[in-house]
Each structure stands twice: as C-alpha cells, then as structure tokens.
XYZ file of C-alpha atoms in Angstrom:
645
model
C 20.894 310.803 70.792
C 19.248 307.786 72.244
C 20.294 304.354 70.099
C 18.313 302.086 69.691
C 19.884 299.648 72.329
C 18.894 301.845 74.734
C 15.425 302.200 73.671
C 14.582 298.544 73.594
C 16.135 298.816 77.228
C 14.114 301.030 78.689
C 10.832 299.303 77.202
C 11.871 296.228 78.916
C 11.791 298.384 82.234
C 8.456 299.871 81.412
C 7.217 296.491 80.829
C 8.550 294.982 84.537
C 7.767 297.736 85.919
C 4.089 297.277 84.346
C 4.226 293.590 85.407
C 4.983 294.072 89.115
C 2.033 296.894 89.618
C -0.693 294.228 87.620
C 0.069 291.046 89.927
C 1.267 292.449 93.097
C -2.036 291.508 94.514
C -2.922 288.116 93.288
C 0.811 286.670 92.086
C 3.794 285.587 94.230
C 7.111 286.187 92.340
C 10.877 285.048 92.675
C 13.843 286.677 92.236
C 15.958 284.621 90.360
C 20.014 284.303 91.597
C 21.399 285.149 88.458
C 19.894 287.972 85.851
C 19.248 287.552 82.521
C 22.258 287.733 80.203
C 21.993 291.475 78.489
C 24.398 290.377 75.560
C 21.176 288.788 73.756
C 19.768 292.476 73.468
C 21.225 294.229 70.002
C 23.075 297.446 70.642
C 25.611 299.567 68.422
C 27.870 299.913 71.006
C 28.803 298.467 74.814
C 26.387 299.810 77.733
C 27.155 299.052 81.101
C 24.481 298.478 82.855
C 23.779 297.914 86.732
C 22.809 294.545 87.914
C 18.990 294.044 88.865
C 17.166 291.472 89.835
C 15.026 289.957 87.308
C 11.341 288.669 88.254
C 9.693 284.887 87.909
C 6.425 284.158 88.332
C 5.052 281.362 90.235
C 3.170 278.860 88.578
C 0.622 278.392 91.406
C -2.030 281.034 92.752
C -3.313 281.742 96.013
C -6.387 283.077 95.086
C -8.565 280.521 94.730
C -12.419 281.030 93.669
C -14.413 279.114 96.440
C -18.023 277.976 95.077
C -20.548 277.634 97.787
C -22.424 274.090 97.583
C -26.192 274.563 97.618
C -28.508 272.818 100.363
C -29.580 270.381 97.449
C -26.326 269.434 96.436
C -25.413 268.699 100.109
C -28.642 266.547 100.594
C -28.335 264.914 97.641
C -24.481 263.666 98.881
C -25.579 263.006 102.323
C -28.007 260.395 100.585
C -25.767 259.086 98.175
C -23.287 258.355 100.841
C -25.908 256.874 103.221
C -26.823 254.507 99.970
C -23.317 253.263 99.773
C -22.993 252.280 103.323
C -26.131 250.856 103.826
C -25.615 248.339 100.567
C -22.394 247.406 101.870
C -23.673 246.631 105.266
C -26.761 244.580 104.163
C -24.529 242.898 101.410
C -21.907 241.876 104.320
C -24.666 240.607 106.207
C -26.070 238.715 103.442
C -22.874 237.188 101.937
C -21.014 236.041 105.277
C -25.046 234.330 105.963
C -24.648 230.515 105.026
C -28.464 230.917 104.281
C -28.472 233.130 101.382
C -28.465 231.206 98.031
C -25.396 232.986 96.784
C -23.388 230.302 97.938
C -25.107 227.567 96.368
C -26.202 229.215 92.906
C -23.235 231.413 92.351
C -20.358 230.492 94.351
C -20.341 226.598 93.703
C -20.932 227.088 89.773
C -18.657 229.241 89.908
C -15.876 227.218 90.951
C -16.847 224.673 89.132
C -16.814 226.401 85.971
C -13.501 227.908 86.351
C -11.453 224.904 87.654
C -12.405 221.796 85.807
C -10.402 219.997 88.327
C -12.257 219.400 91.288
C -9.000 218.888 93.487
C -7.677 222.675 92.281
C -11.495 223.981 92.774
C -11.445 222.252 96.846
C -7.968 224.026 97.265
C -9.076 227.293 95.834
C -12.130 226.684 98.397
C -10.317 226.114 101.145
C -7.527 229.081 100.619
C -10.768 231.332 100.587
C -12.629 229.944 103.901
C -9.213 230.721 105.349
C -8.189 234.046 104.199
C -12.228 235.495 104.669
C -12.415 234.026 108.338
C -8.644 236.029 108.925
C -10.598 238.922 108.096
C -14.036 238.277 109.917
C -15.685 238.173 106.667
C -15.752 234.380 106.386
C -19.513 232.773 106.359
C -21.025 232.043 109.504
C -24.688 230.828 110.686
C -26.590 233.497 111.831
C -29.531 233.595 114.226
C -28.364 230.841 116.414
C -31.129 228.375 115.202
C -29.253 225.337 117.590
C -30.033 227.573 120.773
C -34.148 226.197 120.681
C -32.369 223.379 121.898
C -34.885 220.619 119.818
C -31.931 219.216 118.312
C -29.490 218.330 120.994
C -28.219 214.644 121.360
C -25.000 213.596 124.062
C -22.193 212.437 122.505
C -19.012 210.764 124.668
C -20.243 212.561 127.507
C -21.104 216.027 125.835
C -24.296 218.029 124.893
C -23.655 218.597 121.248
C -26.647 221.433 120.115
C -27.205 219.131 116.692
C -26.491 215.780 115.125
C -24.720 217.141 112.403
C -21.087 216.381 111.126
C -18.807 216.759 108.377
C -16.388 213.815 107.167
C -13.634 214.288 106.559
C -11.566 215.031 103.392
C -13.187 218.528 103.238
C -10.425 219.634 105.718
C -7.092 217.026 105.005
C -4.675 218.599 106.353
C -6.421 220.982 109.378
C -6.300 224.235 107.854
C -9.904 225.657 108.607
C -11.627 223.613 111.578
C -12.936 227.040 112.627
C -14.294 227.632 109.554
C -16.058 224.780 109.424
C -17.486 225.077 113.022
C -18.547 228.312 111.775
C -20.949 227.053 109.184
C -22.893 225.047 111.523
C -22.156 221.571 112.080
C -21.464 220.467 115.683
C -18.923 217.977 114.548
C -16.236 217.679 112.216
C -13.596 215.698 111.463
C -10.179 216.775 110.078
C -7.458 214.445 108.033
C -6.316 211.568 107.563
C -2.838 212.191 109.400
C -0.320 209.676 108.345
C 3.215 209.570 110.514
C 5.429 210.525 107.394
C 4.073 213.386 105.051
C 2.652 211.381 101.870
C 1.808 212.828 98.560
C -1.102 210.289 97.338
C -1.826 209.221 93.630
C -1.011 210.697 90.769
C -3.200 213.823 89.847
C -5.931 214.101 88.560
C -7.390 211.926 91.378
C -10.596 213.904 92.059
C -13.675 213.713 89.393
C -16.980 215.013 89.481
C -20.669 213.613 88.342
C -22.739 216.723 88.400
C -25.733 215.292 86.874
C -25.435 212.668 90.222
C -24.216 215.131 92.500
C -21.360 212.532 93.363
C -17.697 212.237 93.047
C -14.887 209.768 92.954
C -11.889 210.165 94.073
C -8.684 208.679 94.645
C -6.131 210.894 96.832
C -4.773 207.806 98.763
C -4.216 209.626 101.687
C -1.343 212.719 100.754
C -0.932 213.786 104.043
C 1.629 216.972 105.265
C 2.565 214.534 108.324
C 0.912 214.143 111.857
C 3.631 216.511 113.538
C 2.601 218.912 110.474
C -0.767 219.035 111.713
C 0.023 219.113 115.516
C 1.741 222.163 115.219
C -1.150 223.448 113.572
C -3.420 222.488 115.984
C -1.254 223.826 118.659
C -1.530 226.881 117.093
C -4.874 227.516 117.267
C -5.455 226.382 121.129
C -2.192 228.941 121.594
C -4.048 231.640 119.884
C -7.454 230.932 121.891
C -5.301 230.568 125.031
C -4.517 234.378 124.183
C -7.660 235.803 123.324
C -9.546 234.197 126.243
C -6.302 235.822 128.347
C -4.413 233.131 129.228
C -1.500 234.228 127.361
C 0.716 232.904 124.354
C 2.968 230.011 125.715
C 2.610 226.612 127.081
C 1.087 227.111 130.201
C -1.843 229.101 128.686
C -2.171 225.795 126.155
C -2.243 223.390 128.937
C -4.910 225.488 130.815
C -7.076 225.621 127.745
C -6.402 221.857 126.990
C -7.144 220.882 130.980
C -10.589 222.159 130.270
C -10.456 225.890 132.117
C -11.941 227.278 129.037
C -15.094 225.710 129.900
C -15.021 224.189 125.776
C -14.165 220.997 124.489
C -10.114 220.952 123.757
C -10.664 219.811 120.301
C -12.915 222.082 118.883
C -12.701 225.060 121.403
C -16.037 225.483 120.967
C -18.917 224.587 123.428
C -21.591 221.810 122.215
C -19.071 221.047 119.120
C -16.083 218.456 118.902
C -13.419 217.898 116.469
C -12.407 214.455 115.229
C -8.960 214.083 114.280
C -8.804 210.671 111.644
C -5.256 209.162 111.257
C -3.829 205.939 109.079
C -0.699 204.382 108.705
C 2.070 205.271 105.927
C 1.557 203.572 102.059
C 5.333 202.293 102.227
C 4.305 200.665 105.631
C 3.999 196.889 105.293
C 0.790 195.687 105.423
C 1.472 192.751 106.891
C 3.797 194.117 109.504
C 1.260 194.201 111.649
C 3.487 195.642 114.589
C 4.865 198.192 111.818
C 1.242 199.469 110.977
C 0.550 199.654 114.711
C 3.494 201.774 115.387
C 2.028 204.128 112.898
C -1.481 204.713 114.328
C 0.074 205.483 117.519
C 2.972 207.756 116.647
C -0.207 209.592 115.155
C -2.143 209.601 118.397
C 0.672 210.474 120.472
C 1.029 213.685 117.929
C -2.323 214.198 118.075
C -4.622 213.182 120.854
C -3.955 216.124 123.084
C -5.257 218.549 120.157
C -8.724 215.953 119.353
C -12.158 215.442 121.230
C -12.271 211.911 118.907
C -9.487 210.403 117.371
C -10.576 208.638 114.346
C -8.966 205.075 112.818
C -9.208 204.837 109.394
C -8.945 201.181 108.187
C -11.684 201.689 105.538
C -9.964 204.057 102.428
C -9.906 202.744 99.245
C -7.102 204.409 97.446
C -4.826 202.923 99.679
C -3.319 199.255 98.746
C -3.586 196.857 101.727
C -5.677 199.214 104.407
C -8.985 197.061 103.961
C -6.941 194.007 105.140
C -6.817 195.487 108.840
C -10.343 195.334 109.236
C -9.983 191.408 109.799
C -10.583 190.911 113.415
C -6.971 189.551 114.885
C -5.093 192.963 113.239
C -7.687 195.023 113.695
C -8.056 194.558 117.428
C -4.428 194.949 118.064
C -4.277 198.297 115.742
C -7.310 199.239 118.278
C -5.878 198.261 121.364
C -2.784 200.227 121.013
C -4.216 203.515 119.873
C -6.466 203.221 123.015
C -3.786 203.217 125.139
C -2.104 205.735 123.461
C -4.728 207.991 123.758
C -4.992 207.694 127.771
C -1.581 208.905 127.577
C -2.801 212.162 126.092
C -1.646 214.886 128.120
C -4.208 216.789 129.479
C -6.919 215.622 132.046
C -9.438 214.017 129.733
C -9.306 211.371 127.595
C -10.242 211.517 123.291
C -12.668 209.037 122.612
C -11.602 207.034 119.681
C -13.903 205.526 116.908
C -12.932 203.518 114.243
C -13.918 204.290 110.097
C -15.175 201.326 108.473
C -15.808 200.366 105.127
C -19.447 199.890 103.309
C -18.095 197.035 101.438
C -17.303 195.064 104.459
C -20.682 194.429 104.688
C -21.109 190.719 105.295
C -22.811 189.094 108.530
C -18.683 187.859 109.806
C -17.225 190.869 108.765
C -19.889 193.348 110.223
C -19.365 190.643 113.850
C -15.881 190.693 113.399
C -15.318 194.498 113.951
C -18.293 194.486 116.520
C -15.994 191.851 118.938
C -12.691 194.278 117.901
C -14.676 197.215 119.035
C -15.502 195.785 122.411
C -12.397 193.825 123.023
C -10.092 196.653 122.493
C -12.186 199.645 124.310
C -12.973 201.472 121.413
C -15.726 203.983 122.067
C -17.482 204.249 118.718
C -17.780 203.582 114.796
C -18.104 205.547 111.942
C -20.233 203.526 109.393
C -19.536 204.285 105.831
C -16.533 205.610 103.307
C -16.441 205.768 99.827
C -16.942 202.696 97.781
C -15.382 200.548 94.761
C -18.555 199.541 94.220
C -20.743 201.367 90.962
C -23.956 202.100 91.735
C -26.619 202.537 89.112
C -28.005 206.322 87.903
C -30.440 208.285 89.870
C -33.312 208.409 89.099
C -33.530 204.975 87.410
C -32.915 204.522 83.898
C -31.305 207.970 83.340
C -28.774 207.786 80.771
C -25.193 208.905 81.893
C -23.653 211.710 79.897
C -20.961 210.791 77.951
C -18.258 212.464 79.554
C -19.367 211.273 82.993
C -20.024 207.530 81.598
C -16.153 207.993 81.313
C -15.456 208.940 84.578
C -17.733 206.004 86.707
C -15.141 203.630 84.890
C -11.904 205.729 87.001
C -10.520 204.033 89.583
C -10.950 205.258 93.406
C -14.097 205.109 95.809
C -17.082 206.641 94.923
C -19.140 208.946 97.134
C -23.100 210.255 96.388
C -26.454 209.442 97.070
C -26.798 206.567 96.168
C -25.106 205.412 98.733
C -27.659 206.355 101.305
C -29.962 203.230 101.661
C -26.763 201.067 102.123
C -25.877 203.140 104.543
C -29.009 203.460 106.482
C -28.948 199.293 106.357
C -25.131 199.094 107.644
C -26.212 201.578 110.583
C -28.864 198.958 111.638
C -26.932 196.259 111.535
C -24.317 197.982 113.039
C -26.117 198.938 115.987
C -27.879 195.547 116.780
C -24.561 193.935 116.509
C -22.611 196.337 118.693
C -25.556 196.195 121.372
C -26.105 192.240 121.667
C -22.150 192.425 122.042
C -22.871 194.865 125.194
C -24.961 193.019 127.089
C -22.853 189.826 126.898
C -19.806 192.246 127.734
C -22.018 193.247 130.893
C -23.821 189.745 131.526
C -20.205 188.104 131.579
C -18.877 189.838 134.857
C -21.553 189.467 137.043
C -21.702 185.596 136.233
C -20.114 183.757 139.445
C -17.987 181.610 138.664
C -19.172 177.824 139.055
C -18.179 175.784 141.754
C -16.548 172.339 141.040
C -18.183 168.684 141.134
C -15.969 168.179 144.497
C -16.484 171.449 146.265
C -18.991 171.050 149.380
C -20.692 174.373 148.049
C -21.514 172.897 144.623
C -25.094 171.266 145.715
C -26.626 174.779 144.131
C -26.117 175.123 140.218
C -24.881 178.858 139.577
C -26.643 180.646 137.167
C -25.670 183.568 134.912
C -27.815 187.228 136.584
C -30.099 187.880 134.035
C -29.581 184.642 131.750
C -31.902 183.192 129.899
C -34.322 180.788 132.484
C -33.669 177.219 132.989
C -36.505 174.813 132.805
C -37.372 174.184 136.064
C -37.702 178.225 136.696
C -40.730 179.923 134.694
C -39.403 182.958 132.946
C -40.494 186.018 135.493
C -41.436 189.522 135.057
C -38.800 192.687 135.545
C -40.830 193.588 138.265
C -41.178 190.918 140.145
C -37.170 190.162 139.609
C -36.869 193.580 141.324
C -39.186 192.424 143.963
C -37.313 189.434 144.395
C -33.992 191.774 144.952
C -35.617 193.639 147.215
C -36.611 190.624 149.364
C -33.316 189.677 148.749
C -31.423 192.667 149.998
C -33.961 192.966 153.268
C -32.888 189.619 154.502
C -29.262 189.781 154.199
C -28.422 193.686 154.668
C -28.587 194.801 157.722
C -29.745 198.221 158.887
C -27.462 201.126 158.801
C -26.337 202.885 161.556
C -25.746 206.547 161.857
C -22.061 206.434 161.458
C -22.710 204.802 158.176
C -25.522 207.557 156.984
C -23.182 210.372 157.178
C -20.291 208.294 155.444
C -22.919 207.190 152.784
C -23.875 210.484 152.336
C -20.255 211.736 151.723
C -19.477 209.523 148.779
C -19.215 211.055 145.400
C -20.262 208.733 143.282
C -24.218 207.897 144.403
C -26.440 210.612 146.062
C -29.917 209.208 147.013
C -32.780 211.722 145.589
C -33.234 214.228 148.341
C -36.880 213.182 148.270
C -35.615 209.420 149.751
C -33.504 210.806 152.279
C -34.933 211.303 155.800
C -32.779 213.572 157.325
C -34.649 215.959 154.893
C -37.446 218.058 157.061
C -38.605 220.340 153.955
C -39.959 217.089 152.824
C -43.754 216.167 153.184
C -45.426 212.205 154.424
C -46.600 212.548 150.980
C -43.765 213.081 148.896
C -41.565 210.246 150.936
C -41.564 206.908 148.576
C -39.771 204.013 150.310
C -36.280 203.931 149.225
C -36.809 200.229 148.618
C -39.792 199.932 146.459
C -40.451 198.355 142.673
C -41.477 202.227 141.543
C -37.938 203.640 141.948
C -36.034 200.424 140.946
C -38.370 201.197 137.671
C -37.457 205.081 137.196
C -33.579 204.334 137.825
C -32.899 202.137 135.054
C -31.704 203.268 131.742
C -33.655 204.372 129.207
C -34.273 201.617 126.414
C -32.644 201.675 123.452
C -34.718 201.563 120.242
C -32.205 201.472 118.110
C -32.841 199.568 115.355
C -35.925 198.606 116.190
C -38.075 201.386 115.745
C -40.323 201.634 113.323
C -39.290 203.290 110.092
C -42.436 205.424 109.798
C -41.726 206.955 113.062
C -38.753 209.038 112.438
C -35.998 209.894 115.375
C -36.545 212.981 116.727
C -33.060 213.839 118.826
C -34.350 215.017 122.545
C -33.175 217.798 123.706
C -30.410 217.055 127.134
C -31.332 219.321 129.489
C -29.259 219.860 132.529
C -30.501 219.524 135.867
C -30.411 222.871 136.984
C -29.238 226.386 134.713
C -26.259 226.613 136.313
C -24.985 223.298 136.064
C -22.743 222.581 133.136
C -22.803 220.086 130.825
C -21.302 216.744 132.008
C -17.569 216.077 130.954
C -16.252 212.952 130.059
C -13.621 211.830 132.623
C -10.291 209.715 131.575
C -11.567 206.351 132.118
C -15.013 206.801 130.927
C -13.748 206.818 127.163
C -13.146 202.681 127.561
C -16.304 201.735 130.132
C -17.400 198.689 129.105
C -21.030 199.545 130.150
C -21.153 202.088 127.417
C -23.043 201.572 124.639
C -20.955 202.046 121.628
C -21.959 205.188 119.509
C -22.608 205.451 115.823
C -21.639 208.011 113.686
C -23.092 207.562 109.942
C -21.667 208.970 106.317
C -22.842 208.204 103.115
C -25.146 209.855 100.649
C -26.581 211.710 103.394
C -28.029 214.591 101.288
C -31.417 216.139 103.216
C -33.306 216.956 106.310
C -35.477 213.732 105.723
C -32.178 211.530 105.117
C -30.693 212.535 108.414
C -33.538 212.024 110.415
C -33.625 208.000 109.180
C -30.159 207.403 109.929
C -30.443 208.583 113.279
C -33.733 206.691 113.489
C -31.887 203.687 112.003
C -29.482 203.985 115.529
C -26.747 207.008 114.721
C -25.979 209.715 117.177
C -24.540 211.932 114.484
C -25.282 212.371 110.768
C -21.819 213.336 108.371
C -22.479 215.039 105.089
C -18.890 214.847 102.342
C -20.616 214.848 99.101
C -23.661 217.286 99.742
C -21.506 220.141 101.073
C -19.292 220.106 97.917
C -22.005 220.643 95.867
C -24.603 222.487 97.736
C -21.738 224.922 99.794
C -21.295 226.390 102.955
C -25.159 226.653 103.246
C -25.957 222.714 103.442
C -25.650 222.191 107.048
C -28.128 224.956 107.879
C -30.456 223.928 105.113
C -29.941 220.413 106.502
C -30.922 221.480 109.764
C -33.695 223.202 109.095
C -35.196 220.516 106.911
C -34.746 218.617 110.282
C -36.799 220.467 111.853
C -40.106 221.224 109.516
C -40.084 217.257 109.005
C -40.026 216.456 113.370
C -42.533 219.795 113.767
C -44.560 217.724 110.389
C -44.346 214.533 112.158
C -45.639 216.078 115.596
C -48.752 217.532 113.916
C -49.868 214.243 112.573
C -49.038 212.918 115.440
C -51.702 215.513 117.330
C -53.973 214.661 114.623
C-alpha cells in the first residue's frame, strides 16, 4: 500500500521532471550544493531516500526578443542627433564670440543681480575667464578684424594692431593676462604689485552706480606680493616656452624672454604688450623717501623681466600719502631708480616704464612738475588719468540720483565713469604740449656749444644756441634755406671721400644711404639719381610733425597703419638703450571715462598713442573692446566719406 508520504513524493518528481522537459530550451538552471531538506514533507513513517540534486532557475534569460528598427525610426534618430550637434557647435561658436550680445545683456546682469557686491561679482568674473580659457572655451575675438591693418599705431618700438588697452584693476593680481589678450585689446596692464602682500581696506570697498555706469572704489592696493606675481608670470612664459618646444625649464624661459619667440616677452603675443603697474607698501613711510624707493625697485627687479612696460603708480587714491610723490624732487628720484632697475632686467631688451598720474593733479606746476621728472629721470611715457576724489555731477544733466546710489557718491574712494572723459581728453592735451616743449629743450640743450669766455682769443664770435630763437641782427630764415645754408656749410669744410672711406661708410650699421643716392648702384637710371646733397632729401628725412595737440578737434585721429618696409621684414624691436633716448618723444597712454568708438578716437586726436577702458568693460563685458573697435572704425570710414565729399 502506497502512504501518502510517498505519494506526495513521487508528484514532486513528476513535477521536476515536468519542469526540466518545459525550459530545457529557453532556461539555464543550477544545481544547488546541498538538496532540499525532505523532513519538511509529512510521512507516517521514515523513508530513506537517495540524494538528488535539486534544480534552480536562473533569474536571467538568454532569449531575448530582438525588434527590428524601421527605416523611419532610423532617419528620424540620425536627424535628431545631427540637431544636437549642430546647436552645440553654433552655440560654442556664438558664446566663446565677444560679439554676441549674450555677454552684455545676460552675462553682466547676471552677475550683477546675483552678487550685490561688486568686489565678489569681479572675483566670480575672473575665476570664470580662467577656468573657460583652461578649457578652450573662454571668449575670444573672432574674425581677426585688427589684421585690415587701419588701426595700427607704434608703441616703444612695436607695431601694436590697435590703440586699445585695458587699465588695470580688472586683472590685480595677474591671473588672466591671456584672457584678456584674448578679448581684443592690444594692451593691458596687470596689478598694482606692492613688495609685501597687502590686504587693502576694509570690505565692502567696491560700489556700483548703474544708472551712471560708474563705480567707486576703494581697494587701496591688496596686493598677493610682487614675488607672488613673478612666479606667476614665470609660469606662463614656462608654459609657452613648452608649447612653442623649447621645453619646461629655465633655459627654454630665457630663450622665450631673449626674444626667439619672435613675440613681445610680456604679453607673448605679437602686436600686444603687457604692462605690469607696481607701488610701494601702505606701512612704508611716506616720507622715507629712500624707503619708498626701495619699494618700487624691489618690484621691478621681481618683475621687469616678465613686463613689456612697467608701470609707476603714484596716482591711487585709497592709499594715504601716495599723491605726495608726485611732487617733483621725490618723484624724480622714485623714477630714476626704477629706470635703472629696469636696464638690469635680465633678458636682452629693456621694459619701457611709464608713470600713472593722477587727474586731480591737474594744475599748470603740477602738470610741469611731472613733465621735468619724466625727462630728467628717462622715463619713457605717462599714463594720464586714475580714479578721482572728486564728485562729478549726473549724466545727463539734471537727472536725479536714485536714492540708494545718492548714498553711495558720498563713500569714500576714487571714482571712475564717464564723466570723467572731457577732463581727461583736456589733461591729455596738456600733457602732451608740456612733455613736447620739454623735448625740444632736452634736444636744443646738447647741441648748444658752450660759450667762450670774455678773455679767450676765440670769443670775438657770440655762440648761438642751433636752432634758437634769432637774434636781432639775423632775420628769422626759412627751414629751407637753413638746410641750404648746411649744405653750403658742409661743402666748404668736408672734404671729398675717398674710396677707402666709401666701403667703410657703407659697412656701418647704423646709417645706410637710400640705394637710389648711392653710385656704385648700376640698376639705377640718370633719372632716378637726386644729389645726395640737395634741400629735397634734407626735406623727406626729417621726422614727421607732430600734431599733437594741435589738431583740430573736428578732424578726428585716424591711427595710420605702420607698414614695414618689405613682407618679410619684422617689426622693429626696441633695443636696451632705446627705452631712455632722450630724442624720444614721450608717449601717452589715456584712461578715464573712455566709453565709445567716438571717445577713443578724440583722445588719441587730443595726443594719446593708446586708449584704456576700466569702467566700460565692467559694465558692457568681454564684448566692449570689439564693439569699441569697431565703432572706431565706421566713425574714420564716416569721416573719410565727408572728407571725399
């Protein structure tokens, strides 16, 4: 008799059994290492039973149902994929383009909305410029609008494709010079480096005046330190020393810094230099005069191998005391050190150096004061303008301040907008009369012989100063015929030169005679010979006049383009000594509410070789120096039209 045990047993069996012949085909089992325990099944009395192997399923299939895509479906993805890439490619395109209005509508708003501080809005700024240009997706100008060549001017020896700049406190402390290259400008300055890292005033020191696109501020020049900055500086020349192939090490840095590049060491990139501004210490006393020198230099000494200009700031604000070096006896010794320390620079050129002065220093001593200080010490340049104490009224007139803002014009620091401009424009002038009149008395005073004394036998002839005003008995006489009068001159008491002294004339470095003038030439025609001695080629060698000032307001400057005298010959190079020729003219840079096209155009017409924009690229973004440019140019193409006309 079968019990029941054994009946429940055997349909167990039937079932695996059952199991095994449905899923053999499309299930993978397991046999498990240890079977079921048989005690759970009920039986009237003990059954030993023979171990078997009891079956697990798997929980995965390999039988898989594979559904065919249609054509359509496959199109339809193709397309949809071919959407996605495109948009992403035109949108990279347009957002890393400093023309496209994003950056001015949206992205300065935008800041501005989420950081009411304008220092923590700058910083966020900056910490994006930097991380996007790590990437390659940073903004850049695109279409090489400076390579029509309509807006190059020569700077310190250098083509530069635009007269463009940036001041500085949009980079302190030198973290995104390429950057700011990038955007456009072919000059910018970096800093103020101070010798000892400096934190500045209290914060909030930054304020904004939307409604008058202006700010005020007073950092008082924080600073991470000049060595800081060196080594950050050094850096980036290391890294260019690598990617041009030089290597990564101090060799490669020289080489790149010697000028084998073929760029300017500063800004590593050709027709663009970077200034590098320094200052002294705020726990450096101020009337320590030999103190405050000792911290301009240390700066230069840090930094002048790393700079195309180095930049001496005498002119901020926020810093108690500074002003008081722009007095004539301080000043020129603060100047005449850093000029020597930056001939020490080591590399084979020289920095130029400028110095920053103040817009509130604007009186007829003070403005002659720094003009002699300039030309005393060497210095090759200055930058007109900084902020100001001063408060100027609302633009337009008679606008009523907002509330909030009416708050802020009463904070202390120096304040920065356009209003600023037509001082500017009138310093500039000034400026460049001043610093001209001083260069033709420095170049009048050597050629003056010096006079001969009441008892010398020579003394029946009263000297006269070359190119002095006339003396009474003499009638004032033409340039040309004082060039004739040379020439007379020069036939009577030189004699002719032999052929030994042809080929050594011909082998100096310094002079070359047009080939047209030299008769050893036999490609040359009768009729192209001109005498070498002749009024007509006295005429065509002299410099260029300088308007300066002068020119009439109506007639705005229109930079001319430097061309080189043949394609293949590089643009000149400034060598060591040039940097402190006394027969340079001095060269102006200009910053102040400099906000358009038209704007820049008057203070180069006013006697600046570069225009600097602060306030305009805070609020108008990375887009205001091509914007700026290109206002430049409709306005010279507008002017050349009525001119036609």
């Amino acid at each position: 008799m079968v019990t029941k045990g054994q009946l429940a047993l055997k349909s167990v069996r039937l079932l695996e059994a059952s199991a095994i012949n449905r899923y053999s085909n499309t299930r993978h089992f397991h046999y498990l290492s240890r079977p079921l325990p048989s005690s759970r099944i009920s039986t009237s009395r003990s059954i030993q039973l023979p171990p078997s192997p009891t079956l697990r399923f798997a929980s995965t299939s390999r039988g898989v149902a594979i559904v065919a895509e249609s054509p359509g479906t496959r199109l339809k993805n193709l397309f949809l994929g071919s959407a996605i890439g495109l948009f992403l490619l035109v949108g990279y395109y347009y957002v890393t383009d400093t023309r496209a209005g994003i950056h001015q509508w949206v992205v300065v708003p935008s800041l501005r909305w989420i950081y009411d501080d304008a220092e923590e809005a700058h910083e966020v700024g900056t910490k994006a410029l930097k991380d996007l240009y790590g990437f390659g997706l940073h903004p850049r100008e695109r279409g090489n609008g400076d390579a029509v060549g309509d807006l190059k001017v020569e700077v310190f020896g250098h083509v530069l494709s635009n007269p463009i700049g940036t001041s500085a406190g949009i980079d302190k402390h030198a973290e995104i010079p390429s950057p700011l290259l990038a955007i456009g400008p072919s000059v910018i300055e970096v800093g103020g480096a101070t010798p000892y890292p400096q934190d500045g005033n209290p914060k909030p020191r930054v304020f904004r005046m939307p409604s008058q696109k202006a700010l005020i501020n007073r950092y008082g020049l924080n600073s991470e330190g000049a060595d800081s900055v060196a080594m950050r500086l050094r850096q980036r020349v290391r890294e260019y020393a690598y990617a041009m192939g030089f290597g990564l090490h101090e060799d490669a840095e020289q080489r790149v810094l010697d000028g084998e590049a073929g760029v300017p060491p500063g800004s590593l990139v050709e027709g663009k230099l970077m200034a590098v501004q320094v200052a002294k210490n705020k726990f450096t006393p101020d009337n320590d005069i030999e103190a405050v020198k000792r911290d301009y230099v240390y700066c230069v000494e840090a930094l002048a191998r790393y700079a195309d200009i180095i930049v001496v700031n005498v002119s901020s604000p926020n810093t108690p005391g500074l002003r008081g070096l722009q007095r004539v006896e301080p000043l020129m010794n603060i100047l005449t050190g850093v000029v020597e320390a930056a001939k020490k620079a080591n590399r084979k050129t020289t920095p130029a150096v400028m110095v920053k002065v103040s817009p509130d220093e604007d009186s007829d001593e003070q403005v002659s004061g720094i003009c002699d200080a300039v030309w005393e010490s060497g210095v090759d340049g200055v930058i007109v303008g900084n902020t100001t104490k001063r408060r100027p009224g609302p633009l337009p007139a008679g606008y009523t301040l907002p509330e909030r803002e009416a708050r802020i014009l009463l904070e202390q620091g120096g304040y920065s907008g356009p209003q600023l401009f037509e001082r500017t424009v009138s310093l500039v002038k000034r400026y460049r009369k001043m610093l001209d009149e001083r260069g033709q008395n420095q170049t009048a005073e050597p050629s003056t012989p010096p006079k001969s004394s009441p008892q010398s036998p020579k003394s029946d002839k009263t000297a006269k100063p070359v190119g002095g005003p006339p003396s009474a008995a003499e009638p004032e006489r033409t340039l040309t015929e004082k060039i004739e009068a040379t020439i007379q001159r020069d036939k009577t008491n030189l004699k002719e030169l032999g052929e030994e002294a042809k080929d050594a004339s011909k082998s100096q470095p310094l002079i070359r005679l047009p080939a047209r003038n030299d008769p050893s030439t036999s490609e040359i025609t009768a009729s192209d010979r001109v005498a070498a001695l002749s009024p007509s080629t006295h005429l065509d060698q002299l410099p260029p006049k300088t308007t300066g000032a002068a020119t009439s307001p109506s007639q705005p400057h229109i930079p001319a383009a430097a061309t080189p005298s043949s394609p293949s010959t590089p643009p000149p190079t400034p060598s060591p000594s040039s940097a402190s020729s006394p027969s340079q003219q001095k060269v102006i840079f200009a910053t102040g509410g400099i906000t358009n096209g038209k704007q820049a155009l008057e203070v180069l017409n006013a006697g600046a070789s570069v225009a600097m924009v602060y306030t305009a690229l805070v609020y108008g973004g990375v887009g205001t120096i091509s914007r700026i440019k290109g206002e430049m140019k409709e306005e010279m193409g507008r002017i050349r039209r009525s001119g036609v006309k």
